[in-house]
XYZ file of C-alpha atoms in Angstrom:
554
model
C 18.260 -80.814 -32.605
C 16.090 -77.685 -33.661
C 13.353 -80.079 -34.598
C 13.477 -81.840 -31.038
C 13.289 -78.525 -29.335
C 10.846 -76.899 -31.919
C 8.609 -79.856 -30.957
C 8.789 -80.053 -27.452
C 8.382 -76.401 -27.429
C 5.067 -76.548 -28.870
C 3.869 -79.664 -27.120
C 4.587 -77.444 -23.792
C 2.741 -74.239 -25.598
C -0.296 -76.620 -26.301
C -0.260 -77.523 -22.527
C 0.145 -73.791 -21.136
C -2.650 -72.681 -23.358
C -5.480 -74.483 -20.874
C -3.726 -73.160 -18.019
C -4.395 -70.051 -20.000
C -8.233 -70.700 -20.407
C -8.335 -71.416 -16.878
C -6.813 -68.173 -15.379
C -9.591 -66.106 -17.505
C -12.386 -68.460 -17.186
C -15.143 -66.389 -16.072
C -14.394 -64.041 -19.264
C -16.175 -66.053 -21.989
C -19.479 -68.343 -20.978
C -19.129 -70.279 -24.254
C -17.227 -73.747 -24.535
C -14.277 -72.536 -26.310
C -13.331 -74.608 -29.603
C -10.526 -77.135 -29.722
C -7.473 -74.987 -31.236
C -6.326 -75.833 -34.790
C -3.035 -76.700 -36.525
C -2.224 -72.979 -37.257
C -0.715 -72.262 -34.243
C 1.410 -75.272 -34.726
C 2.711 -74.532 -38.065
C 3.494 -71.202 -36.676
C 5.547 -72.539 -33.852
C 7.268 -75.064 -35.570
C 8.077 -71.880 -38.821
C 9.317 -69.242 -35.740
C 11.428 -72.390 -34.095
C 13.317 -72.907 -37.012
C 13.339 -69.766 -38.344
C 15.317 -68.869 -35.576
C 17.631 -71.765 -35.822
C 18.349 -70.666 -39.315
C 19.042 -66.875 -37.805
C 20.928 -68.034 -34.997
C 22.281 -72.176 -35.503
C 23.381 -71.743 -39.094
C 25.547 -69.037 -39.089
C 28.313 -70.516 -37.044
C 28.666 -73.711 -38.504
C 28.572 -72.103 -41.953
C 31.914 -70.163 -40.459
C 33.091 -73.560 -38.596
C 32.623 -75.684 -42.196
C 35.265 -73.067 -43.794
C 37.709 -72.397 -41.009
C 41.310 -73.873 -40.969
C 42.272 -76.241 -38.658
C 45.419 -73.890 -37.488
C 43.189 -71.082 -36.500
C 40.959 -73.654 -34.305
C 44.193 -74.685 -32.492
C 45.019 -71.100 -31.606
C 41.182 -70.566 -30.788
C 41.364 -67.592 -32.867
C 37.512 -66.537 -34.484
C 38.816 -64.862 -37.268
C 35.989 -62.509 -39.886
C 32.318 -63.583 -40.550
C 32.052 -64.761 -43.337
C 29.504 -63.526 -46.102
C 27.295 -66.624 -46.213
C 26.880 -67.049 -42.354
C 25.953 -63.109 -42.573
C 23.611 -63.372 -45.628
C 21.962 -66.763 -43.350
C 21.489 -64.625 -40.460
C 19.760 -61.630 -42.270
C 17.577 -64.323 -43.735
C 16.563 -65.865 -40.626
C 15.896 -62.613 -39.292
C 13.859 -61.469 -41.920
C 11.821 -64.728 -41.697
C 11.250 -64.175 -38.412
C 9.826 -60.847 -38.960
C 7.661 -62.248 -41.884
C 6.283 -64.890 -39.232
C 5.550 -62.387 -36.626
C 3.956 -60.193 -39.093
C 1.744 -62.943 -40.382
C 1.034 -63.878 -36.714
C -0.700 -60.370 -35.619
C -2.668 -61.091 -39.159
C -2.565 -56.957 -39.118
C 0.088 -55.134 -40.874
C 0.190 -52.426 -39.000
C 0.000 -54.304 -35.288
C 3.061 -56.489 -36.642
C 4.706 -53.255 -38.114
C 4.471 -52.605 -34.031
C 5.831 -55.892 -32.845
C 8.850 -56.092 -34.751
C 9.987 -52.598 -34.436
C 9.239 -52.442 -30.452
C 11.414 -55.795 -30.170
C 13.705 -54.543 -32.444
C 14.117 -51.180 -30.489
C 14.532 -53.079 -27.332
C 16.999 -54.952 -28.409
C 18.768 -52.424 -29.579
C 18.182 -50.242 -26.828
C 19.609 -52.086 -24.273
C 22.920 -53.329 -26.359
C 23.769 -49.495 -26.838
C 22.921 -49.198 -22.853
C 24.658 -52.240 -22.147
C 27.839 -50.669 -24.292
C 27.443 -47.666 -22.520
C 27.662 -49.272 -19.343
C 30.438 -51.416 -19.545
C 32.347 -48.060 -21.016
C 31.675 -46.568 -18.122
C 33.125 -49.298 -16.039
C 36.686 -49.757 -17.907
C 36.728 -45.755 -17.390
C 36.026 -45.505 -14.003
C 38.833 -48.186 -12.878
C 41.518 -45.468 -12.478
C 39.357 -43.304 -10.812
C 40.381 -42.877 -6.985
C 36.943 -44.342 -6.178
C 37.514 -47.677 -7.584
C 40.854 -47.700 -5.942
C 39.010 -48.120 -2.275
C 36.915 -51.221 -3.682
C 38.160 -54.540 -2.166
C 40.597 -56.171 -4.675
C 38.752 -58.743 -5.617
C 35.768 -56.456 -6.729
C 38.252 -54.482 -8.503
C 39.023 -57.328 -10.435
C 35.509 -58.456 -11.023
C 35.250 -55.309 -12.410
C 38.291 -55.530 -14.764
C 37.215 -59.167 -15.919
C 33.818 -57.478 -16.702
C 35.396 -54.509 -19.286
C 37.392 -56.990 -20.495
C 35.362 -58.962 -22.674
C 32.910 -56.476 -23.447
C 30.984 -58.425 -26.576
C 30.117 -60.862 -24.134
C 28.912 -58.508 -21.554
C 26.412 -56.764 -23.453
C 25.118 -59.883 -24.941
C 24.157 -60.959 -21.173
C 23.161 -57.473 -20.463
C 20.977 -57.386 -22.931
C 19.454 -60.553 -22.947
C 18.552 -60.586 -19.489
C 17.703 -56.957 -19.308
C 14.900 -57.683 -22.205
C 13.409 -60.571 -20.398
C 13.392 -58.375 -16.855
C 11.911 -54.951 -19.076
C 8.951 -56.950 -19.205
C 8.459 -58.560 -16.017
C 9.237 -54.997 -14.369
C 6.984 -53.156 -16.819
C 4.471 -55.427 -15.846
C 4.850 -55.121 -11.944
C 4.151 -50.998 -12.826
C 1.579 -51.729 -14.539
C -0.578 -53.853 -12.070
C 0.592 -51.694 -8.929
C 1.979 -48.151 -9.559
C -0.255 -47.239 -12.669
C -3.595 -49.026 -11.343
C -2.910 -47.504 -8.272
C -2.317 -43.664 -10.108
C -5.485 -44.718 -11.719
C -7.693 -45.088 -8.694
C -6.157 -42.001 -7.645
C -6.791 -40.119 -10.463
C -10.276 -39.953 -9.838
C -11.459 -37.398 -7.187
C -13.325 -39.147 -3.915
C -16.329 -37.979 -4.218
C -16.400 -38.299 -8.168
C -19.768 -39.309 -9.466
C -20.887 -43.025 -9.233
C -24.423 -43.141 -10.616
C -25.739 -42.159 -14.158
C -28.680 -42.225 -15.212
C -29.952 -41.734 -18.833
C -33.296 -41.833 -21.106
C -35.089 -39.087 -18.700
C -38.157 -37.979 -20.730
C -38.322 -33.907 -20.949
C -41.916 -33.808 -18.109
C -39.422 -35.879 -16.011
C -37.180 -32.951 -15.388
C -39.014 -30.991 -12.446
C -39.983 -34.351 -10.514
C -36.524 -35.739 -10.866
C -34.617 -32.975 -9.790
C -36.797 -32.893 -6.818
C -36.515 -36.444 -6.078
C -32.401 -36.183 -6.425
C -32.743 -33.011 -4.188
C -34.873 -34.385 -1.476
C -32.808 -37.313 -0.891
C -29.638 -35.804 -0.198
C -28.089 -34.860 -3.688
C -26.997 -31.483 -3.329
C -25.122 -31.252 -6.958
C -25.342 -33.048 -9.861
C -25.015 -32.342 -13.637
C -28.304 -32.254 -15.804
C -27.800 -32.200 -19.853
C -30.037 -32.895 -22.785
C -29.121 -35.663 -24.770
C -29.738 -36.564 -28.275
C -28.157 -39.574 -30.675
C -26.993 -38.257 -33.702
C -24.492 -39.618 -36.511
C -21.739 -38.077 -38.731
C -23.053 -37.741 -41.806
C -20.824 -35.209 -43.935
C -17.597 -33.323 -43.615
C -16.749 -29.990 -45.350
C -19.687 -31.382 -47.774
C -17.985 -34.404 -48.295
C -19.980 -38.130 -47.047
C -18.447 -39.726 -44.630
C -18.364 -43.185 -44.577
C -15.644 -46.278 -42.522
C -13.923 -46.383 -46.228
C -12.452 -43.076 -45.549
C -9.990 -43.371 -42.925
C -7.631 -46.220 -42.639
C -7.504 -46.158 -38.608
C -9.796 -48.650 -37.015
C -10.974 -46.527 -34.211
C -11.901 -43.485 -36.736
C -14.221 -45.893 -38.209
C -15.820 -47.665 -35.631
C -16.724 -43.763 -34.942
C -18.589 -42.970 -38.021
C -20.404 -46.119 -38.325
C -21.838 -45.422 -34.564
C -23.831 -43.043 -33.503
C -23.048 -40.024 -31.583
C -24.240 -38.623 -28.067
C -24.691 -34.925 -28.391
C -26.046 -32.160 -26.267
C -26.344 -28.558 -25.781
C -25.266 -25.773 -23.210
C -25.126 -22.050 -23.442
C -22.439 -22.551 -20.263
C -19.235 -24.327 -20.747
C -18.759 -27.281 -18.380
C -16.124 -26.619 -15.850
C -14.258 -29.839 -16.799
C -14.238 -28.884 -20.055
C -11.442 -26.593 -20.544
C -10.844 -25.191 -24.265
C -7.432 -25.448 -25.930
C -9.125 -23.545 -29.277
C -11.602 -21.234 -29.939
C -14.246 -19.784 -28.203
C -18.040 -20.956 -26.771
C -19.798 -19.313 -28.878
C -23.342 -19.324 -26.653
C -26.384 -18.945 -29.249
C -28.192 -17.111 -26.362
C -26.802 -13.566 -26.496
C -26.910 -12.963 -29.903
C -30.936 -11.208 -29.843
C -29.837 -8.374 -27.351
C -29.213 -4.780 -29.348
C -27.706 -1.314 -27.710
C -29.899 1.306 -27.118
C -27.799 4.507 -27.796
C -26.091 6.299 -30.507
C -27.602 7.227 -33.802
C -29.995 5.671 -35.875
C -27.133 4.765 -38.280
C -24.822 3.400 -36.033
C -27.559 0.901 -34.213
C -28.899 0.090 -37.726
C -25.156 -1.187 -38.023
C -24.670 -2.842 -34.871
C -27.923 -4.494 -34.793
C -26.951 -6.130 -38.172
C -24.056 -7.160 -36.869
C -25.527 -9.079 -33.895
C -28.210 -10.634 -36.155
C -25.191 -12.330 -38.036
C -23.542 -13.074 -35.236
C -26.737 -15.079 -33.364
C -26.663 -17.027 -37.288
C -23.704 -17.908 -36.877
C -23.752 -18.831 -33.040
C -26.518 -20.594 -34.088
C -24.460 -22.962 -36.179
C -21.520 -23.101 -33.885
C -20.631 -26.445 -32.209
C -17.664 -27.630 -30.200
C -15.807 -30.678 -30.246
C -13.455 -32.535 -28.290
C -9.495 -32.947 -28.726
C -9.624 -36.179 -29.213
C -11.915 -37.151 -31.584
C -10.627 -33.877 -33.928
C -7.478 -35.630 -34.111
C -8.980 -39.437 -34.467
C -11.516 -37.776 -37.533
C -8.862 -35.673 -38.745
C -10.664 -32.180 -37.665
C -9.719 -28.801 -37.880
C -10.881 -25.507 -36.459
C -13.630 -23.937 -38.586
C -14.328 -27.586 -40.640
C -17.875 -28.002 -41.242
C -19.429 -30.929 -39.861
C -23.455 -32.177 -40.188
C -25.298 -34.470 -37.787
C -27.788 -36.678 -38.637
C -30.503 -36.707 -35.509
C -33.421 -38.869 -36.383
C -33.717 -37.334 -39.739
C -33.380 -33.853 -38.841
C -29.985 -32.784 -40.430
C -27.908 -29.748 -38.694
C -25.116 -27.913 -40.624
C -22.373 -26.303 -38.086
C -18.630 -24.711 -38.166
C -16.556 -26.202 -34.891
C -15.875 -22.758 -33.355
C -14.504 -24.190 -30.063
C -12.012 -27.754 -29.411
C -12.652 -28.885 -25.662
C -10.251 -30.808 -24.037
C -12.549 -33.670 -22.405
C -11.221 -34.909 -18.696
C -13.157 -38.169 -19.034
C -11.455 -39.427 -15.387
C -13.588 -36.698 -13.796
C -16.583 -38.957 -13.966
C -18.619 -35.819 -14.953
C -20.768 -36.052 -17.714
C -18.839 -35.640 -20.952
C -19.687 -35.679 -24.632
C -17.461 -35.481 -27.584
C -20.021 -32.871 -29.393
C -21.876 -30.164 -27.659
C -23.964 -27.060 -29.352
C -23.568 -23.608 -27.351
C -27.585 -22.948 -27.989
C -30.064 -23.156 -25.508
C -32.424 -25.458 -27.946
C -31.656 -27.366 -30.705
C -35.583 -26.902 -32.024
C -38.837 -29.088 -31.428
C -37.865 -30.973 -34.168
C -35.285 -32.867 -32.341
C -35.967 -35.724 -30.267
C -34.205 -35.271 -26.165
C -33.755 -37.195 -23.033
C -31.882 -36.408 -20.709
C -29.077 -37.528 -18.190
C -27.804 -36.800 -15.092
C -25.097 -37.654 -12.762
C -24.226 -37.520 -9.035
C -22.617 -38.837 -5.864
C -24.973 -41.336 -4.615
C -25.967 -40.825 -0.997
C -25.388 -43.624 1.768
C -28.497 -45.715 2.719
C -30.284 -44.326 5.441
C -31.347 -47.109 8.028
C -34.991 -48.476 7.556
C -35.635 -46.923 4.265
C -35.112 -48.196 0.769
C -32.015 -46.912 -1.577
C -32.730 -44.258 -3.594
C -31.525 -46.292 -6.451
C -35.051 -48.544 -5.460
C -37.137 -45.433 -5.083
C -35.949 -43.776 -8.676
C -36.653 -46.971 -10.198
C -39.951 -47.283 -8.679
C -40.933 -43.342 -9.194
C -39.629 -43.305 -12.809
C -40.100 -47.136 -14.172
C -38.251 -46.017 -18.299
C -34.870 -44.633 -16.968
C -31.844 -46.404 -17.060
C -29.307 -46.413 -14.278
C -25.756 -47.255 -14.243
C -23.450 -47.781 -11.034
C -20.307 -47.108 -11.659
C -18.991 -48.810 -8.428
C -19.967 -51.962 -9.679
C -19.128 -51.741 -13.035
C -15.347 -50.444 -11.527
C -14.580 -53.671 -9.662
C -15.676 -55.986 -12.681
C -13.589 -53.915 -14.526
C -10.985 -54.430 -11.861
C -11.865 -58.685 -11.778
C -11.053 -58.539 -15.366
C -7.993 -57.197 -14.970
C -6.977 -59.109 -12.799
C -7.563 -62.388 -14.740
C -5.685 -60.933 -17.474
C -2.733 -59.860 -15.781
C -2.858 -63.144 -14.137
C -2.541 -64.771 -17.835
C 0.185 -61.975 -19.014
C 2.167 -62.899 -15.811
C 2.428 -66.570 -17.379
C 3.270 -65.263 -20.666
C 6.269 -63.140 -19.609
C 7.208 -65.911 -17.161
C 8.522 -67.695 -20.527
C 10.266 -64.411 -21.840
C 12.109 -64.615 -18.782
C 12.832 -67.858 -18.711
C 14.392 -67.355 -22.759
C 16.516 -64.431 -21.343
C 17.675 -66.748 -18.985
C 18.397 -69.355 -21.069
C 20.435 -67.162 -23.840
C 22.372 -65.869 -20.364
C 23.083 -69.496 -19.650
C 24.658 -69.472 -23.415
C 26.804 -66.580 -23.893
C 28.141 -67.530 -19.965
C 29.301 -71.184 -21.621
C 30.531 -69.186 -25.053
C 32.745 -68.215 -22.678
C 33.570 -70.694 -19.955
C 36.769 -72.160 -22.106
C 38.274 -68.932 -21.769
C 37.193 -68.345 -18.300
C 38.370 -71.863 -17.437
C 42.623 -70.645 -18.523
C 42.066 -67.077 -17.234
C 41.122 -69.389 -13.840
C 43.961 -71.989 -14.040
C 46.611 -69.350 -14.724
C 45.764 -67.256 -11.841
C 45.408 -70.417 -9.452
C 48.934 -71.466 -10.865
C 50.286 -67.838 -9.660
C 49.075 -68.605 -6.090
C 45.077 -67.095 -6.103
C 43.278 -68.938 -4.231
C 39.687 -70.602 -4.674
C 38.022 -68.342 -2.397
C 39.076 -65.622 -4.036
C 37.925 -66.980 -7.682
C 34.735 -67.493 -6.310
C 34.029 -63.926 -5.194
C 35.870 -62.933 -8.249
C 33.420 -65.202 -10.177
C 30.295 -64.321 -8.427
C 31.075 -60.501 -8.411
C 31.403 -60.873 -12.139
C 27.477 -62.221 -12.617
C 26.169 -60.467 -10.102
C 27.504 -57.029 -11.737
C 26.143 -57.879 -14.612
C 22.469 -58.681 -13.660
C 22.915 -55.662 -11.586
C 23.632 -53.631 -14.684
C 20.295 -55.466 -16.669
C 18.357 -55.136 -13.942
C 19.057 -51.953 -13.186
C 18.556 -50.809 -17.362
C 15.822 -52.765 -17.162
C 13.924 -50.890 -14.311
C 15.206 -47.609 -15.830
C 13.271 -48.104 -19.178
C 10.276 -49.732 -17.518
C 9.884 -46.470 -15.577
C 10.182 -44.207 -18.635
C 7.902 -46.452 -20.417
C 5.483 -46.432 -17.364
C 5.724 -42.717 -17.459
C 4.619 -42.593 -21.161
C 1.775 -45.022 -21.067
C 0.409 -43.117 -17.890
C 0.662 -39.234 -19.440
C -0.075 -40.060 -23.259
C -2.266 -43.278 -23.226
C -4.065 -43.166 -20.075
C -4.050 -39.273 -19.205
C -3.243 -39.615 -15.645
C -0.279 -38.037 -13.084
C 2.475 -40.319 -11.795
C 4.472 -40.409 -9.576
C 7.896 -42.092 -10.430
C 8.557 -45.501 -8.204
C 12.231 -44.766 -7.605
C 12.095 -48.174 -5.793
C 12.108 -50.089 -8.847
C 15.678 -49.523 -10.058
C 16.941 -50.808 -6.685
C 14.637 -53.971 -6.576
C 15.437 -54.337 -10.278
C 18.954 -54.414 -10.188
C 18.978 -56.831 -6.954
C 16.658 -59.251 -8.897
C 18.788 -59.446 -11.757
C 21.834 -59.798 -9.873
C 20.381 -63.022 -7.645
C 19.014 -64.224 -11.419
C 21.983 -63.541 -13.304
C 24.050 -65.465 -10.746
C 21.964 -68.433 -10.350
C 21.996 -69.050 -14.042
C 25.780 -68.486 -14.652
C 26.907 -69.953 -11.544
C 26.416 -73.933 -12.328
C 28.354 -73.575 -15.454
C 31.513 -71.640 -13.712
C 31.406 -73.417 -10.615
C 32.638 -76.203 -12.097
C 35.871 -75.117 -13.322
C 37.293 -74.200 -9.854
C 36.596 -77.806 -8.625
C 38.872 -79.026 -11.130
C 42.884 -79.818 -10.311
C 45.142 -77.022 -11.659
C 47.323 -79.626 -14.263
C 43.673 -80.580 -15.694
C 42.842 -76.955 -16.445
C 46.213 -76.246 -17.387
C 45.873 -78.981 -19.851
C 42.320 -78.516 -21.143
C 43.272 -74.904 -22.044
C 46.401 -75.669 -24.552
């Protein structure tokens, strides 16, 4: 049986993943190559993997059990070899997903995040249906309609079997909710996050006689402000004395980092958007000025003074946050930048905390000097708000281009909405692939509803034999899963906001606002999906004569 559904399993993942080639065609020009047998070894390892986790374990306990306690339907203690072949399957099926993500530290990810959210929502699910057998003396469950109450009751009763549909149902809806934020709330905050009349052009490799005449241009065509910095490629050569080099960090971003090179500039003023969290600017500038009173002595003194201090302005720079913490940086580290074979030696005086949504422009190293020497080769870029298009005449985009043939522009309105097509495409794709976790929530819903259905079916037939009547079963019956998908939906959308929350302030540096409509939407979806998957298997039972039930159930 696991082989049958292992294979027909991955004969529908070999179908789904063309469906997933066509929602992000467009993405890759290239014919992409026919897929291999990998992915079919690792399908047919995680399916049964999982049968050994899951399939094994009960028979193991059925193989042992005495017939007596099967008569009297009792379960009776786990036994230590279905335990031992559960921990094994699960530990396979961690080894398989860690093998799958072919890095130990993205697996490392995968397992403990599913793990966690498993976990999560069985101690929510607990929690929960706690709440529920407490509250049924309270005087406000004593005004629900009887049948509700009962629902209720049935619910706390079997409470093993509640959080196992709570929490299957509630991981397969975390997902599809999380997702939903993601593509509407957080895009949305996104958008918003940048100001309306951020800056849309850039435009880089100005030559230093190009200042005056493009200043003048920008100016006479409407552009009122826009930011003007030197520029000058550089790379991270040495910290604290040491080389650096990729070998030395183990975090894939830090060394993508040292093996590029830099963008650095210099400013005796602070950028406004550049707020500093330590330090000071340290501006290179004021260090030749002397007083001109007091004794010869004392100005002898103070004049020293400022001479060190304009050396050591001088060899000030200032870094961002971010890129301290990526590189492993600290307040007074030495650092030295390699620009075009011209070597600088500088102390980070000053950490800057970079708003890169501000569509100024930002760079993660700046010098407070006003020149970095001849030495050094500079260009320069600029940014602004471009103008509209006045009628008859050509963009100003056209007449930059054609007044200043080397520079390169970049529109950042265009390059937003292909960033926004991609997206889309790949949401599109994701959709698909949480349509299946869904579906497997579903399905393990479906199973812990029939793990119980033979003693739903006497709890049924006893309380038809004492005079209740099939309506009332039914709404007793369809409270029951409704309340429950209520519960997972309603968990579900809970965590999916938190987690929305924490992607949007510590991943992509935005303000949220909270969608306090999700838990209600939530909770009503997984109360319609919870009922339509238990409700074929109960429905059943009430169609049945009383004596047949009756009978069944001995």
């Amino acid at each position: 049986a696991g082989l049958a559904g292992t294979l027909l399993g991955l004969a529908l993942g070999f179908a789904v993943h063309y469906v997933f080639v066509w929602l992000l065609g467009g993405l890759v020009q290239t014919d992409l190559p026919p897929p291999s047998w990998q992915p079919l070894v690792l399908g047919l390892g995680v399916g049964m993997t999982l049968l050994l986790a899951f399939g094994l374990p009960p028979v193991l306990q059925l193989a042992g059990t005495p017939p007596l306690r099967v008569m009297r339907r009792e379960l009776g203690r786990i036994k230590g070899t279905s335990a031992l072949a559960m921990a094994a399957g699960l530990a396979g099926f961690a080894a398989l997903l860690l093998t799958a993500s072919s890095d130990i530290k993205l697996g490392g990810i995968a397992v403990g995040g599913f793990a966690a959210a498993v976990l999560l929502f069985m101690l929510l699910g607990a929690l929960a249906v706690w709440l529920v057998r407490r509250s049924m003396g309270a005087a406000l469950a004593q005004g629900l309609p009887y049948w509700l109450r009962l629902a209720l009751r049935q619910l706390g009763a079997r409470p093993v079997f509640a959080v196992l549909q709570i929490s299957s149902l509630g991981v397969g809806m975390l997902a599809l909710v999380l997702l939903v934020l993601l593509r509407t709330d957080l895009v949305r905050s996104w958008r918003q996050a940048t100001p309306a009349d951020a800056h849309n052009r850039y435009i880089i490799n100005i030559l230093p006689e190009q200042q005056m005449p493009m200043q003048q241009a920008l100016r006479a065509a409407g552009v009122a402000q826009f930011d003007w910095f030197p520029m000058i490629r550089g790379r991270l050569v040495a910290i604290n004395g040491r080389a650096v080099s990729a070998s030395n960090y183990a975090d894939a971003q830090a060394q993508r980092l040292v093996e590029r090179e830099f963008n650095l500039s210099y400013s005796t003023i602070l950028p406004a958007w550049n707020p500093l969290e330590q330090g000071r600017w340290r501006s290179g500038s004021s260090g030749n000025s002397s007083k001109g009173s007091g004794n010869a002595g004392t100005n002898a003194e103070a004049n020293a003074k400022e001479n060190a201090n304009a050396v050591a302005d001088q060899n000030a720079i200032s870094m961002e946050a971010g890129i301290m913490q990526t590189l492993g940086l600290k307040l007074g580290d030495s650092v030295v930048f390699d620009m075009g074979g011209v070597q600088r030696t500088s102390t980070i005086t000053s950490v800057r905390k970079v708003n890169w949504s501000s569509m100024h422009v930002n760079f993660f190293a700046m010098y407070p000097v006003a020149s970095l020497g001849d030495e050094v080769a500079v260009s320069y870029i600029t940014s602004y708000r471009n103008p509209p298009n006045k009628a008859g005449q050509p963009s100003l985009d056209y007449q930059l281009l054609q007044t200043f043939p080397n520079i390169t522009q970049v529109d950042m309105d265009s390059t937003l909405l292909q960033l926004q097509a991609v997206l889309d495409k790949v949401i599109r794709a994701v959709e698909l692939l949480f349509v299946f976790g869904l579906a497997a929530g579903l399905l393990v819903l479906f199973a812990t509803v029939n793990t119980s259905r033979d003693e739903r079916s006497r709890e049924f037939a006893i309380m038809r034999a004492l005079g209740s009547s099939s309506a009332l079963l039914r709404r007793l019956q369809s409270a029951e899963l409704l309340a429950t998908g209520a519960l997972a939906g309603l968990l579900a959308g809970a965590v999916a906001l938190a987690l929305g929350w924490a992607l949007a302030h510590y991943v992509f540096a935005f303000e949220w606002a909270l969608a306090l409509w999700v838990l209600p939407a939530s909770a009503g979806a997984g109360a319609v999906l919870a009922w339509a998957a238990g409700w074929p298997s109960l429905h059943s039972i009430l169609r049945q004569p009383v004596v047949q039930t009756l009978r069944q159930a001995q």
